[in-house]
Short mmCIF file of C-alpha atoms in Angstrom, two decimals:
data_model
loop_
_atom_site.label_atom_id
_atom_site.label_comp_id
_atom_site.label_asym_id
_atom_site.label_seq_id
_atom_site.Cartn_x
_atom_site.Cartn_y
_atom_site.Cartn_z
CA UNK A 1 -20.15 -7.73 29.05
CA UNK A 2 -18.74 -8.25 32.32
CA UNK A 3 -14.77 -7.99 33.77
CA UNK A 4 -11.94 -8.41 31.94
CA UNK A 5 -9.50 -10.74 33.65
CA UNK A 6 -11.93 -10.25 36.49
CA UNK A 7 -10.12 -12.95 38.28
CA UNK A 8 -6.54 -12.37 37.93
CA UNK A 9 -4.32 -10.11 39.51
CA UNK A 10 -2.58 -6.73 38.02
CA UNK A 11 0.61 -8.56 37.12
CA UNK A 12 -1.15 -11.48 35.98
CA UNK A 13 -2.99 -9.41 33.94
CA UNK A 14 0.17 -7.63 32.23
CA UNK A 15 1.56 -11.20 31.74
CA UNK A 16 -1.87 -12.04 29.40
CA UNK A 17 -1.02 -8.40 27.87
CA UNK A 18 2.57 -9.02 26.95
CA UNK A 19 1.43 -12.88 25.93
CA UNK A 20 -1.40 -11.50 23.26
CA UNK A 21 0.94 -8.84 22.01
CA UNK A 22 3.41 -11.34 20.92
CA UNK A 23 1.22 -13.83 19.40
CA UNK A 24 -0.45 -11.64 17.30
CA UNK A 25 2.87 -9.96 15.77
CA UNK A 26 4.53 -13.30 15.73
CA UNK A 27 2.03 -13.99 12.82
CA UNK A 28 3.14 -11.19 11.13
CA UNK A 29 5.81 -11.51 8.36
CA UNK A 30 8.32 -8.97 9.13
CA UNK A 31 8.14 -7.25 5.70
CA UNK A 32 4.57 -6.91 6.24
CA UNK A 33 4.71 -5.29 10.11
CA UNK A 34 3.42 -1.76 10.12
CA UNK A 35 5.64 -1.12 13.51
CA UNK A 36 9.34 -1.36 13.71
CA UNK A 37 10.54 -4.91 15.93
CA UNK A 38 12.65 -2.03 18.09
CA UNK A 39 8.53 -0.83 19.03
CA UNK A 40 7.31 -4.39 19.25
CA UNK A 41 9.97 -5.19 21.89
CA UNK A 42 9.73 -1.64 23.46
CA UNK A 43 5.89 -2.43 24.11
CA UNK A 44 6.66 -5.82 25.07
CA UNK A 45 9.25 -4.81 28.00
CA UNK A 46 6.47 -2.59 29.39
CA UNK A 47 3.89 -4.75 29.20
CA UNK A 48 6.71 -7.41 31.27
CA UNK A 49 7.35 -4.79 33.98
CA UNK A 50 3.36 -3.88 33.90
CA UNK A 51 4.06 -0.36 32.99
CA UNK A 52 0.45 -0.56 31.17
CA UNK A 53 0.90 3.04 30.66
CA UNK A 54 4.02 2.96 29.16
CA UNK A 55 3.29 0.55 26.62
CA UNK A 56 -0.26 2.56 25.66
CA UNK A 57 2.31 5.55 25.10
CA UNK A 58 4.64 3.67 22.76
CA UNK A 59 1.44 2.54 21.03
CA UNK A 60 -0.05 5.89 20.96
CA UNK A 61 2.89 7.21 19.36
CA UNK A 62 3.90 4.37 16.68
CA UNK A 63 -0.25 5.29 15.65
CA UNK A 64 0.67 9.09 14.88
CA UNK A 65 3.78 8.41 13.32
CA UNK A 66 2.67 5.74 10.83
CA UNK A 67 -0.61 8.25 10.15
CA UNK A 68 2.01 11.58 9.52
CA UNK A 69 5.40 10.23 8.29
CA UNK A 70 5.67 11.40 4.65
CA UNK A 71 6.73 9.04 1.75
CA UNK A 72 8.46 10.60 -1.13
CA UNK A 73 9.17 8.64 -4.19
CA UNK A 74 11.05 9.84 -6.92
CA UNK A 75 10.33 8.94 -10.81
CA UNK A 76 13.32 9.69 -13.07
CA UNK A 77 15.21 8.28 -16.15
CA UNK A 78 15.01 9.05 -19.67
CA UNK A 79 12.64 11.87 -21.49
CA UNK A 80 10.16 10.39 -23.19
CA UNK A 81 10.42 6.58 -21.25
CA UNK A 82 6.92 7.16 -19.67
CA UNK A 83 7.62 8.31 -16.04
CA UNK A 84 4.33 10.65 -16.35
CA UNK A 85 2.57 7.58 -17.24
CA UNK A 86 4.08 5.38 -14.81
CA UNK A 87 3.30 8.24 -11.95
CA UNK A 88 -1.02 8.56 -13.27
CA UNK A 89 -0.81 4.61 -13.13
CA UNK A 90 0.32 4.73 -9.86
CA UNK A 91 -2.23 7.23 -8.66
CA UNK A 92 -4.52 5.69 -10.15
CA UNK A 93 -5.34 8.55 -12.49
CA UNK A 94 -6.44 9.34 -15.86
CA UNK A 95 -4.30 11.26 -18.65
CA UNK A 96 -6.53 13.61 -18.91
CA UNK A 97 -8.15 13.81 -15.42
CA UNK A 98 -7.56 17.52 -13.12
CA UNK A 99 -4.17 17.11 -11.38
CA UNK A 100 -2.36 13.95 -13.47
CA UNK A 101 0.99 14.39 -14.69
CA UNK A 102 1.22 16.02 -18.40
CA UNK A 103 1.98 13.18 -20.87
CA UNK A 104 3.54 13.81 -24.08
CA UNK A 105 5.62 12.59 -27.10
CA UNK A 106 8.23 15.09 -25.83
CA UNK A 107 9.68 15.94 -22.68
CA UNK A 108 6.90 17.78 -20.74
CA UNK A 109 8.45 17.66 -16.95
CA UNK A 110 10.78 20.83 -17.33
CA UNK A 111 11.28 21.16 -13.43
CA UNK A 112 10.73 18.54 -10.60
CA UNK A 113 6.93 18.44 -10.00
CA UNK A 114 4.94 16.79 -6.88
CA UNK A 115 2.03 14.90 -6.86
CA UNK A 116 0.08 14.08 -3.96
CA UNK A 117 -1.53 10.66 -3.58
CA UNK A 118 -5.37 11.65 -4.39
CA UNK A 119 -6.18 9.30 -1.29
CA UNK A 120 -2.97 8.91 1.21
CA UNK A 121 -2.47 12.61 2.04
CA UNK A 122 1.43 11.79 3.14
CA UNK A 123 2.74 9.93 -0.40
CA UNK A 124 4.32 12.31 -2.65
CA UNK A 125 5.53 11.14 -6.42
CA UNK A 126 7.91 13.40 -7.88
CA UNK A 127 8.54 13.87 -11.33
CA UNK A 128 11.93 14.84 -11.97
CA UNK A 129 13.30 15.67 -15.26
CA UNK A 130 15.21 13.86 -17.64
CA UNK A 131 18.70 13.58 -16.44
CA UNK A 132 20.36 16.07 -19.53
CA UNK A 133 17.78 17.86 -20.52
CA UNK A 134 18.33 21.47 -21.03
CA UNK A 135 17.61 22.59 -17.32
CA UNK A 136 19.21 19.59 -15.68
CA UNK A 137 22.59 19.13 -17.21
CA UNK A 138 24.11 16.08 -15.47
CA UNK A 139 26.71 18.09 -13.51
CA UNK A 140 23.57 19.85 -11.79
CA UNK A 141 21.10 17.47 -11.78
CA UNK A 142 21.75 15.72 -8.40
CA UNK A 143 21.90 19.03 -6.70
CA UNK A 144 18.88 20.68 -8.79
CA UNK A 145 16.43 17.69 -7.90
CA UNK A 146 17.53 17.57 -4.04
CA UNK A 147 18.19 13.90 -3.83
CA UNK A 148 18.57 13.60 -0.69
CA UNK A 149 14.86 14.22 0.16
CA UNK A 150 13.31 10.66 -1.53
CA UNK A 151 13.19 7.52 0.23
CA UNK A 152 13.80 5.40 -3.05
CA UNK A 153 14.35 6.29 -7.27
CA UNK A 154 12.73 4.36 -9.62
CA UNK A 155 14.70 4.37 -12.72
CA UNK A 156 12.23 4.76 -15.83
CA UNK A 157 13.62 3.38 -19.45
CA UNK A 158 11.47 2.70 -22.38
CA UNK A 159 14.67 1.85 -24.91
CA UNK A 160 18.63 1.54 -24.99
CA UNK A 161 20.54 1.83 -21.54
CA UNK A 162 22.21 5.39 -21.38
CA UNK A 163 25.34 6.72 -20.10
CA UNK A 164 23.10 9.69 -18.13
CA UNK A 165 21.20 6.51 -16.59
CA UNK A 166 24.02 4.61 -15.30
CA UNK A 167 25.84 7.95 -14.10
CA UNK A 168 22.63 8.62 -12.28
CA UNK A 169 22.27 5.04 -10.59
CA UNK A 170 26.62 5.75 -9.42
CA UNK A 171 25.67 8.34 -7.59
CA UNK A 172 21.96 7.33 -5.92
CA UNK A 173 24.16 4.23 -4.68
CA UNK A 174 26.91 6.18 -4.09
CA UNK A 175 24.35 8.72 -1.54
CA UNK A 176 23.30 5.06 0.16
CA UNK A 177 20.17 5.31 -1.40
CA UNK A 178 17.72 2.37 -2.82
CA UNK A 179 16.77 2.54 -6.75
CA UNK A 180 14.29 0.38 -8.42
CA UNK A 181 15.08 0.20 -12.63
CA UNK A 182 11.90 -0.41 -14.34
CA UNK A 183 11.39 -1.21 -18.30
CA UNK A 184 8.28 0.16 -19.30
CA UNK A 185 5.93 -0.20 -22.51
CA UNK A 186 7.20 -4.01 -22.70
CA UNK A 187 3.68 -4.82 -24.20
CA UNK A 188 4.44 -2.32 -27.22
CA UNK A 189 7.75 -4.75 -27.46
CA UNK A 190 5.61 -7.99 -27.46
CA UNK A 191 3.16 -6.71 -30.04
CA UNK A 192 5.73 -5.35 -32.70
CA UNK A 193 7.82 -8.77 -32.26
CA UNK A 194 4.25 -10.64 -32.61
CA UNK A 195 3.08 -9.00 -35.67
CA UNK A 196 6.47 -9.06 -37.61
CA UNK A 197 7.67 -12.87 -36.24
CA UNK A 198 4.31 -14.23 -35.98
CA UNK A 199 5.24 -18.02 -36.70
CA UNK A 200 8.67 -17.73 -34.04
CA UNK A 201 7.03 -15.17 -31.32
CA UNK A 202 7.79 -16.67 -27.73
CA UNK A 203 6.71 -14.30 -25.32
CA UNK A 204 8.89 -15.08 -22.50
CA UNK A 205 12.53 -15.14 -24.28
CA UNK A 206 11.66 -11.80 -25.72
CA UNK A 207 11.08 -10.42 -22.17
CA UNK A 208 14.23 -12.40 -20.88
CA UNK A 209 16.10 -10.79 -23.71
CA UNK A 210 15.13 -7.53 -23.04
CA UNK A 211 15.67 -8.01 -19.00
CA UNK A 212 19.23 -9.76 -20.05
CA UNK A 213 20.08 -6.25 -21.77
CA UNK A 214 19.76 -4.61 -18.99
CA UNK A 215 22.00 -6.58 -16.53
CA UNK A 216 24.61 -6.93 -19.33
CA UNK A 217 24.66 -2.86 -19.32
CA UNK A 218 25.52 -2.90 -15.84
CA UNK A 219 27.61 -5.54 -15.61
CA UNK A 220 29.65 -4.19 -18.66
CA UNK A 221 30.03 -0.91 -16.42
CA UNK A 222 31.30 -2.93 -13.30
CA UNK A 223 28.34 -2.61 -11.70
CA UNK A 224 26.08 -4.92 -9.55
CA UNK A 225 22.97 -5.08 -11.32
CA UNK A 226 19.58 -4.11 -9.55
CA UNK A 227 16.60 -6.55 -10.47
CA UNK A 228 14.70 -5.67 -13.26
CA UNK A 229 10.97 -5.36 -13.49
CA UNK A 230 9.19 -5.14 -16.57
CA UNK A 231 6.11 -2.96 -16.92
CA UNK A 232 3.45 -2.35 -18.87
CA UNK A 233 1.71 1.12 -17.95
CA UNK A 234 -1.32 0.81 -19.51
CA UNK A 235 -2.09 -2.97 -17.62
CA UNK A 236 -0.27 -3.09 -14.22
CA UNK A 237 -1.63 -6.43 -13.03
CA UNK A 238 0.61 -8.17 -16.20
CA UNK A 239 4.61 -8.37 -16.24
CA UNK A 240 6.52 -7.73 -12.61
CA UNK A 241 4.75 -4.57 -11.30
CA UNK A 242 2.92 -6.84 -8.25
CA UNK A 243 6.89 -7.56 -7.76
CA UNK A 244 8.10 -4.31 -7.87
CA UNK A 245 5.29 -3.41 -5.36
CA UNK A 246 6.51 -6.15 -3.06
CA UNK A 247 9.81 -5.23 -3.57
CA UNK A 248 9.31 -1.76 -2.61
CA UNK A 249 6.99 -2.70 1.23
CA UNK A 250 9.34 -4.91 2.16
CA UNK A 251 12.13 -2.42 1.60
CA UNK A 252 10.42 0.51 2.97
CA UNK A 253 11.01 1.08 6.97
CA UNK A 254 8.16 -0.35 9.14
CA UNK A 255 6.31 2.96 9.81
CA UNK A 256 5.94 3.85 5.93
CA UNK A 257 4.47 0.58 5.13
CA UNK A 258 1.03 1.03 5.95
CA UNK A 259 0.48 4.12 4.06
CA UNK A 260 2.05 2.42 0.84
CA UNK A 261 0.17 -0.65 1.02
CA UNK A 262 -3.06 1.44 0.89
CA UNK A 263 -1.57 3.66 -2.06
CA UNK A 264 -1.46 0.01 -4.01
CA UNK A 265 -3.99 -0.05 -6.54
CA UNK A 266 -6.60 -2.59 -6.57
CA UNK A 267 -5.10 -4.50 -9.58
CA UNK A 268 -4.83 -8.10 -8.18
CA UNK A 269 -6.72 -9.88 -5.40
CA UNK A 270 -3.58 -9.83 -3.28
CA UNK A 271 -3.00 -6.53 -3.29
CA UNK A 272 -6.66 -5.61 -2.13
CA UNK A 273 -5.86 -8.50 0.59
CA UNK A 274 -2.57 -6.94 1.50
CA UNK A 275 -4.36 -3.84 1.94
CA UNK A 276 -6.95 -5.71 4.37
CA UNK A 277 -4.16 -6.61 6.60
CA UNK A 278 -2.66 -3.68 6.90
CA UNK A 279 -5.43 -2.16 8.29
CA UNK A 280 -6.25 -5.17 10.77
CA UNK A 281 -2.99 -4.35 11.96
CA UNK A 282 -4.42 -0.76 12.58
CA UNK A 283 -7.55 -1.81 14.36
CA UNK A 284 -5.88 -4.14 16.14
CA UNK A 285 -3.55 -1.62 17.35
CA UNK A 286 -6.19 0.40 18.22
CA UNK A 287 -8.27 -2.09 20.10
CA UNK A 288 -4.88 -2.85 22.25
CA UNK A 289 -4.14 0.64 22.73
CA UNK A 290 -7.93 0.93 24.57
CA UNK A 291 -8.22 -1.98 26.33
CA UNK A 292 -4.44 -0.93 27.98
CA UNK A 293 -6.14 1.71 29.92
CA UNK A 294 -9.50 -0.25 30.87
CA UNK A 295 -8.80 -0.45 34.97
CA UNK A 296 -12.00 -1.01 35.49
CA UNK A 297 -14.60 -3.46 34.52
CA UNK A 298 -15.76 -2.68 30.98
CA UNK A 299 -18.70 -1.00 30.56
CA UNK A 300 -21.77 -2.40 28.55
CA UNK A 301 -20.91 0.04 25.03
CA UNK A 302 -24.03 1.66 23.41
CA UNK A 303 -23.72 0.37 19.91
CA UNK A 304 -26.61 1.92 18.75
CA UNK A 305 -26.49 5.31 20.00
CA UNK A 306 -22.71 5.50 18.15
CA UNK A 307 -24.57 4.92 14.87
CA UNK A 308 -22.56 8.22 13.64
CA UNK A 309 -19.17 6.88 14.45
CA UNK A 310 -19.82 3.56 12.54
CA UNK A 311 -21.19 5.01 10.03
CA UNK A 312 -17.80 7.35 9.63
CA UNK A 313 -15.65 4.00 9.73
CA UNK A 314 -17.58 2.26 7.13
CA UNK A 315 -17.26 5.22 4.56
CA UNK A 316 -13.40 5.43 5.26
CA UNK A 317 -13.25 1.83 4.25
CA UNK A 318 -15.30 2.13 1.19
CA UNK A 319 -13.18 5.10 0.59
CA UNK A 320 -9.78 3.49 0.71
CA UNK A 321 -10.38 0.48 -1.10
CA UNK A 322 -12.18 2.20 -4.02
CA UNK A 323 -15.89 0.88 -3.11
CA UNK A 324 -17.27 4.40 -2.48
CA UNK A 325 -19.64 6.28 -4.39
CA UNK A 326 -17.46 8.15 -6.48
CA UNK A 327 -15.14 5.52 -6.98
CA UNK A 328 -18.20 3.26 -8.00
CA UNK A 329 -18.93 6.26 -10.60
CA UNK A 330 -15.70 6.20 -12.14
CA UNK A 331 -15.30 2.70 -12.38
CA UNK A 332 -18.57 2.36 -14.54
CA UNK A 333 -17.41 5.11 -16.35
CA UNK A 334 -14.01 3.18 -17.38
CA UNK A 335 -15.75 -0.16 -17.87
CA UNK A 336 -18.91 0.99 -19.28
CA UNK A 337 -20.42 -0.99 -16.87
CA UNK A 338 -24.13 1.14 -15.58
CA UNK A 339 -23.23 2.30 -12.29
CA UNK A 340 -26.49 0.33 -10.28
CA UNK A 341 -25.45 -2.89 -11.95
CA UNK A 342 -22.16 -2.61 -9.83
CA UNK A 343 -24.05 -1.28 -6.73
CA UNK A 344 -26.17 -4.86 -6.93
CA UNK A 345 -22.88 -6.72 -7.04
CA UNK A 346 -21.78 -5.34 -3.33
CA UNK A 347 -22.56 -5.32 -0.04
CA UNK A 348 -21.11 -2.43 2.16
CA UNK A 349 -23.52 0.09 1.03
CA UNK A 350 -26.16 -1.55 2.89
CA UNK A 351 -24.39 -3.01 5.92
CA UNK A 352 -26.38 -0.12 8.63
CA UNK A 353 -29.40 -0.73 6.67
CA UNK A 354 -30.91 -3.15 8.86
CA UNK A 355 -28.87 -2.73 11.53
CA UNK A 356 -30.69 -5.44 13.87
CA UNK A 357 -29.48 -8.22 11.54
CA UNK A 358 -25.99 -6.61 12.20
CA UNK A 359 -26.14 -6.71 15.50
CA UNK A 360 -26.70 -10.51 15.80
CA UNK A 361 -24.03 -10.73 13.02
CA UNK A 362 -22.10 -9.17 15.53
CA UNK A 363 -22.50 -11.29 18.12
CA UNK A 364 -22.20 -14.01 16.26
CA UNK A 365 -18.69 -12.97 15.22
CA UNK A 366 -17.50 -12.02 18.95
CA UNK A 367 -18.37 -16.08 19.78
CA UNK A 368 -16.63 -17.13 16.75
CA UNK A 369 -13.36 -18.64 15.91
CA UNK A 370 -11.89 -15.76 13.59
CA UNK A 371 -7.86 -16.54 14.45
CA UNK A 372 -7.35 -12.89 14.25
CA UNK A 373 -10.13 -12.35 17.26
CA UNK A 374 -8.79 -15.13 19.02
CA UNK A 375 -6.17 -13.14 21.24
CA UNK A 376 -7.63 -13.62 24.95
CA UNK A 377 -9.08 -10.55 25.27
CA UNK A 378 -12.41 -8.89 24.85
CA UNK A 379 -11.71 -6.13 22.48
CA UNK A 380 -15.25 -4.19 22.32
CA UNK A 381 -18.39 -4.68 20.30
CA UNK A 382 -16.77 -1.69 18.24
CA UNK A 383 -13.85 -3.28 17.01
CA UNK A 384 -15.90 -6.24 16.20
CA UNK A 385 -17.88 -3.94 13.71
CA UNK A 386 -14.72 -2.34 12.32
CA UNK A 387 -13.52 -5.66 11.48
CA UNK A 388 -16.75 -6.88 9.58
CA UNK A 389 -16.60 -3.56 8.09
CA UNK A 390 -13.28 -4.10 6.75
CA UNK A 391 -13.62 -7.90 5.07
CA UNK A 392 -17.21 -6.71 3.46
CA UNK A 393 -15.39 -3.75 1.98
CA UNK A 394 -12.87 -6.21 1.02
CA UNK A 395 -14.68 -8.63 -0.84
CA UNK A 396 -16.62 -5.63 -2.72
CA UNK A 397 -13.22 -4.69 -3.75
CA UNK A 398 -12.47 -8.16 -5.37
CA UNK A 399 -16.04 -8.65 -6.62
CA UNK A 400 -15.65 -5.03 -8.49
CA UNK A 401 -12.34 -6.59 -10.04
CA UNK A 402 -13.22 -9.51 -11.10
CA UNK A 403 -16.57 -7.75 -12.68
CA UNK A 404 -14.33 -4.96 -14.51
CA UNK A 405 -10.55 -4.92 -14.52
CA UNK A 406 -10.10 -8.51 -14.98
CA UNK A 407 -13.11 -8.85 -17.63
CA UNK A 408 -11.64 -6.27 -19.90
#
């Protein structure tokens, strides 16, 4: 595989290390970087004075903290609006799977319960209670529900704007935190107005009427209104939940962001393609991080006696973008779609199957154009297989939507 840079000097080589590392985050949207710009330019001024280990530290450690650093999300509003629905939706979650929040025509969340992400270990939704219930008056309920621990509200209302509501977004502004207001069960709005004004139904005024309510209640309270995203629960890919997701990443600091983007579920193509970037950033990361402490000419890697390890990669690909096994079990189950008819439709299951083919697949990839490759440096046969990995796992994803969620 021969020398990297085997012709240039140490500082010439920390000049082509700084040079790559800036090209390939300069093609990064800000609201989509997965490391703060204070890290980028932190890396950047080692990689300048060719402190290579310096800037394999600060990589090191922006890995391990966007892998640890927890994400808690808090679900409040009115009882009865749908936050337990909103929070199974959002896991991804039956109603009446083990662990999903308890759903009822009454107010069922007496205390403020967690619930871990079934897939990103450090996401945490909370389900608080109603602001006035009988346990939370609103003179406690700021201090009862620790507000101070969440990284962002969302705001859950299903009918009229309340007093309790408004009161609650005062004082998450007033604690300099973010809140989201989300209208939920806007398709139970649409099909009442369709069925009783059938002739004069107009889908989008009735939704601009209902988001016009909304600022007006704010506004009528001398209050800057947050933007409004209309919801349906029970399909997330309609209304403004994509928004709200996008909303939410580009608020989020840098180091959460990866974690949430792989919480999104797999509802639209873009969000299973905003996933696949995320974790390019990752691999990329990783790749950097490796070849920073390469001092010597890189060894000829033993792809095929690391079968194990590539095989481990693969399944936590599959695994995050819901293309695994299980996943594939559960999905037929929901779309009553046979299990081995969506098994036919993708590809990852069988990418070590015939793993000479891959090989040459490989290779073919290292000599290709692939603008994310395309860096000026040699990253590895490994990383080349990771990244294969991770656009057949994508496409399965979009295949298995288009064959289900979107069909239905």
């Amino acid at each position: 595989m021969g020398q990297l840079f085997s012709n240039t000097s140490k500082d010439e080589d920390s000049g082509d290390f700084e040079s790559s590392f800036t090209k390939y985050f300069e093609n990064i949207q800000t609201e989509n970087k997965i490391i703060s710009q204070e890290t980028i330019h932190l890396i950047e001024l080692h990689l300048k004075r060719g402190n290579i280990q310096g800037a394999q530290s600060v990589i090191r450690d922006a890995l391990k903290n966007i892998d640890n650093t927890p994400i808690n999300i808090a679900v409040t509003g009115e009882s009865g609006a749908g936050k337990s629905s909103f929070i199974n939706a959002l896991r991804g979650v039956g109603q009446e799977e083990e662990g999903a929040a308890e759903v009822g025509v009454v107010e069922t969340t007496k205390w403020r319960t967690p619930y871990k992400h079934p897939k990103i270990k450090t996401l945490t939704l909370w389900d608080l209670p109603g602001i006035g219930t009988v346990n939370f008056p609103p003179k406690d309920y700021l201090e009862k529900v620790k507000l101070q621990e969440y990284d962002f509200f969302i705001i859950v209302s299903a009918t009229c704007f309340t007093k309790l509501e408004l009161d609650l977004a005062k004082a998450i502004r007033f604690m300099k935190k973010n809140y989201y207001f989300v209208r939920t069960k806007v398709d139970i709005d649409l099909n009442n107005e369709k069925e009783s004004k059938p002739r004069t139904f107009d889908r989008e005024k009735i939704l601009q009427q209902i988001r016009s309510y909304y600022v007006n209640s704010f506004h009528q309270n001398n209050m800057e209104a947050p933007e409004i995203f209309l919801i349906s629960n029970s399909h997330l890919s309609d209304y403004d939940f994509p928004a709200l997701m996008d909303t939410l990443i580009k608020d989020l600091p840098a180091e959460k962001r990866h974690n949430f983007m792989l919480f999104l579920p797999n509802i639209t193509e873009a969000a299973i393609d905003r996933k696949r970037k995320t974790m390019q950033q990752t691999i990329w990361l990783e790749a950097f991080k490796a070849l920073l402490l390469l001092n010597t000419p890189v060894m000829e890697y033993s792809l095929r006696n690391n079968m194990n390890n590539l095989k481990a990669s693969l399944n936590h690909y599959r695994y995050l973008f819901g293309v695994d096994d299980a996943s594939l079990k559960a999905i037929a189950k929901d779309s009553q779609v046979p299990v081995e008819q969506l098994k036919e439709i993708i590809k990852s299951p069988y990418l070590l199957r015939n793993r000479g083919v891959l090989f040459k697949d490989v290779e073919k990839l290292a000599l290709s154009k692939n603008e994310f490759l395309a860096t000026g440096f040699f990253f590895g046969k490994i990383f080349y297989f990771q990244l294969l990995f991770l656009d057949t796992v994508t496409e399965d994803a979009k295949v298995l939507l288009r064959e289900t969620y979107l069909r239905n």
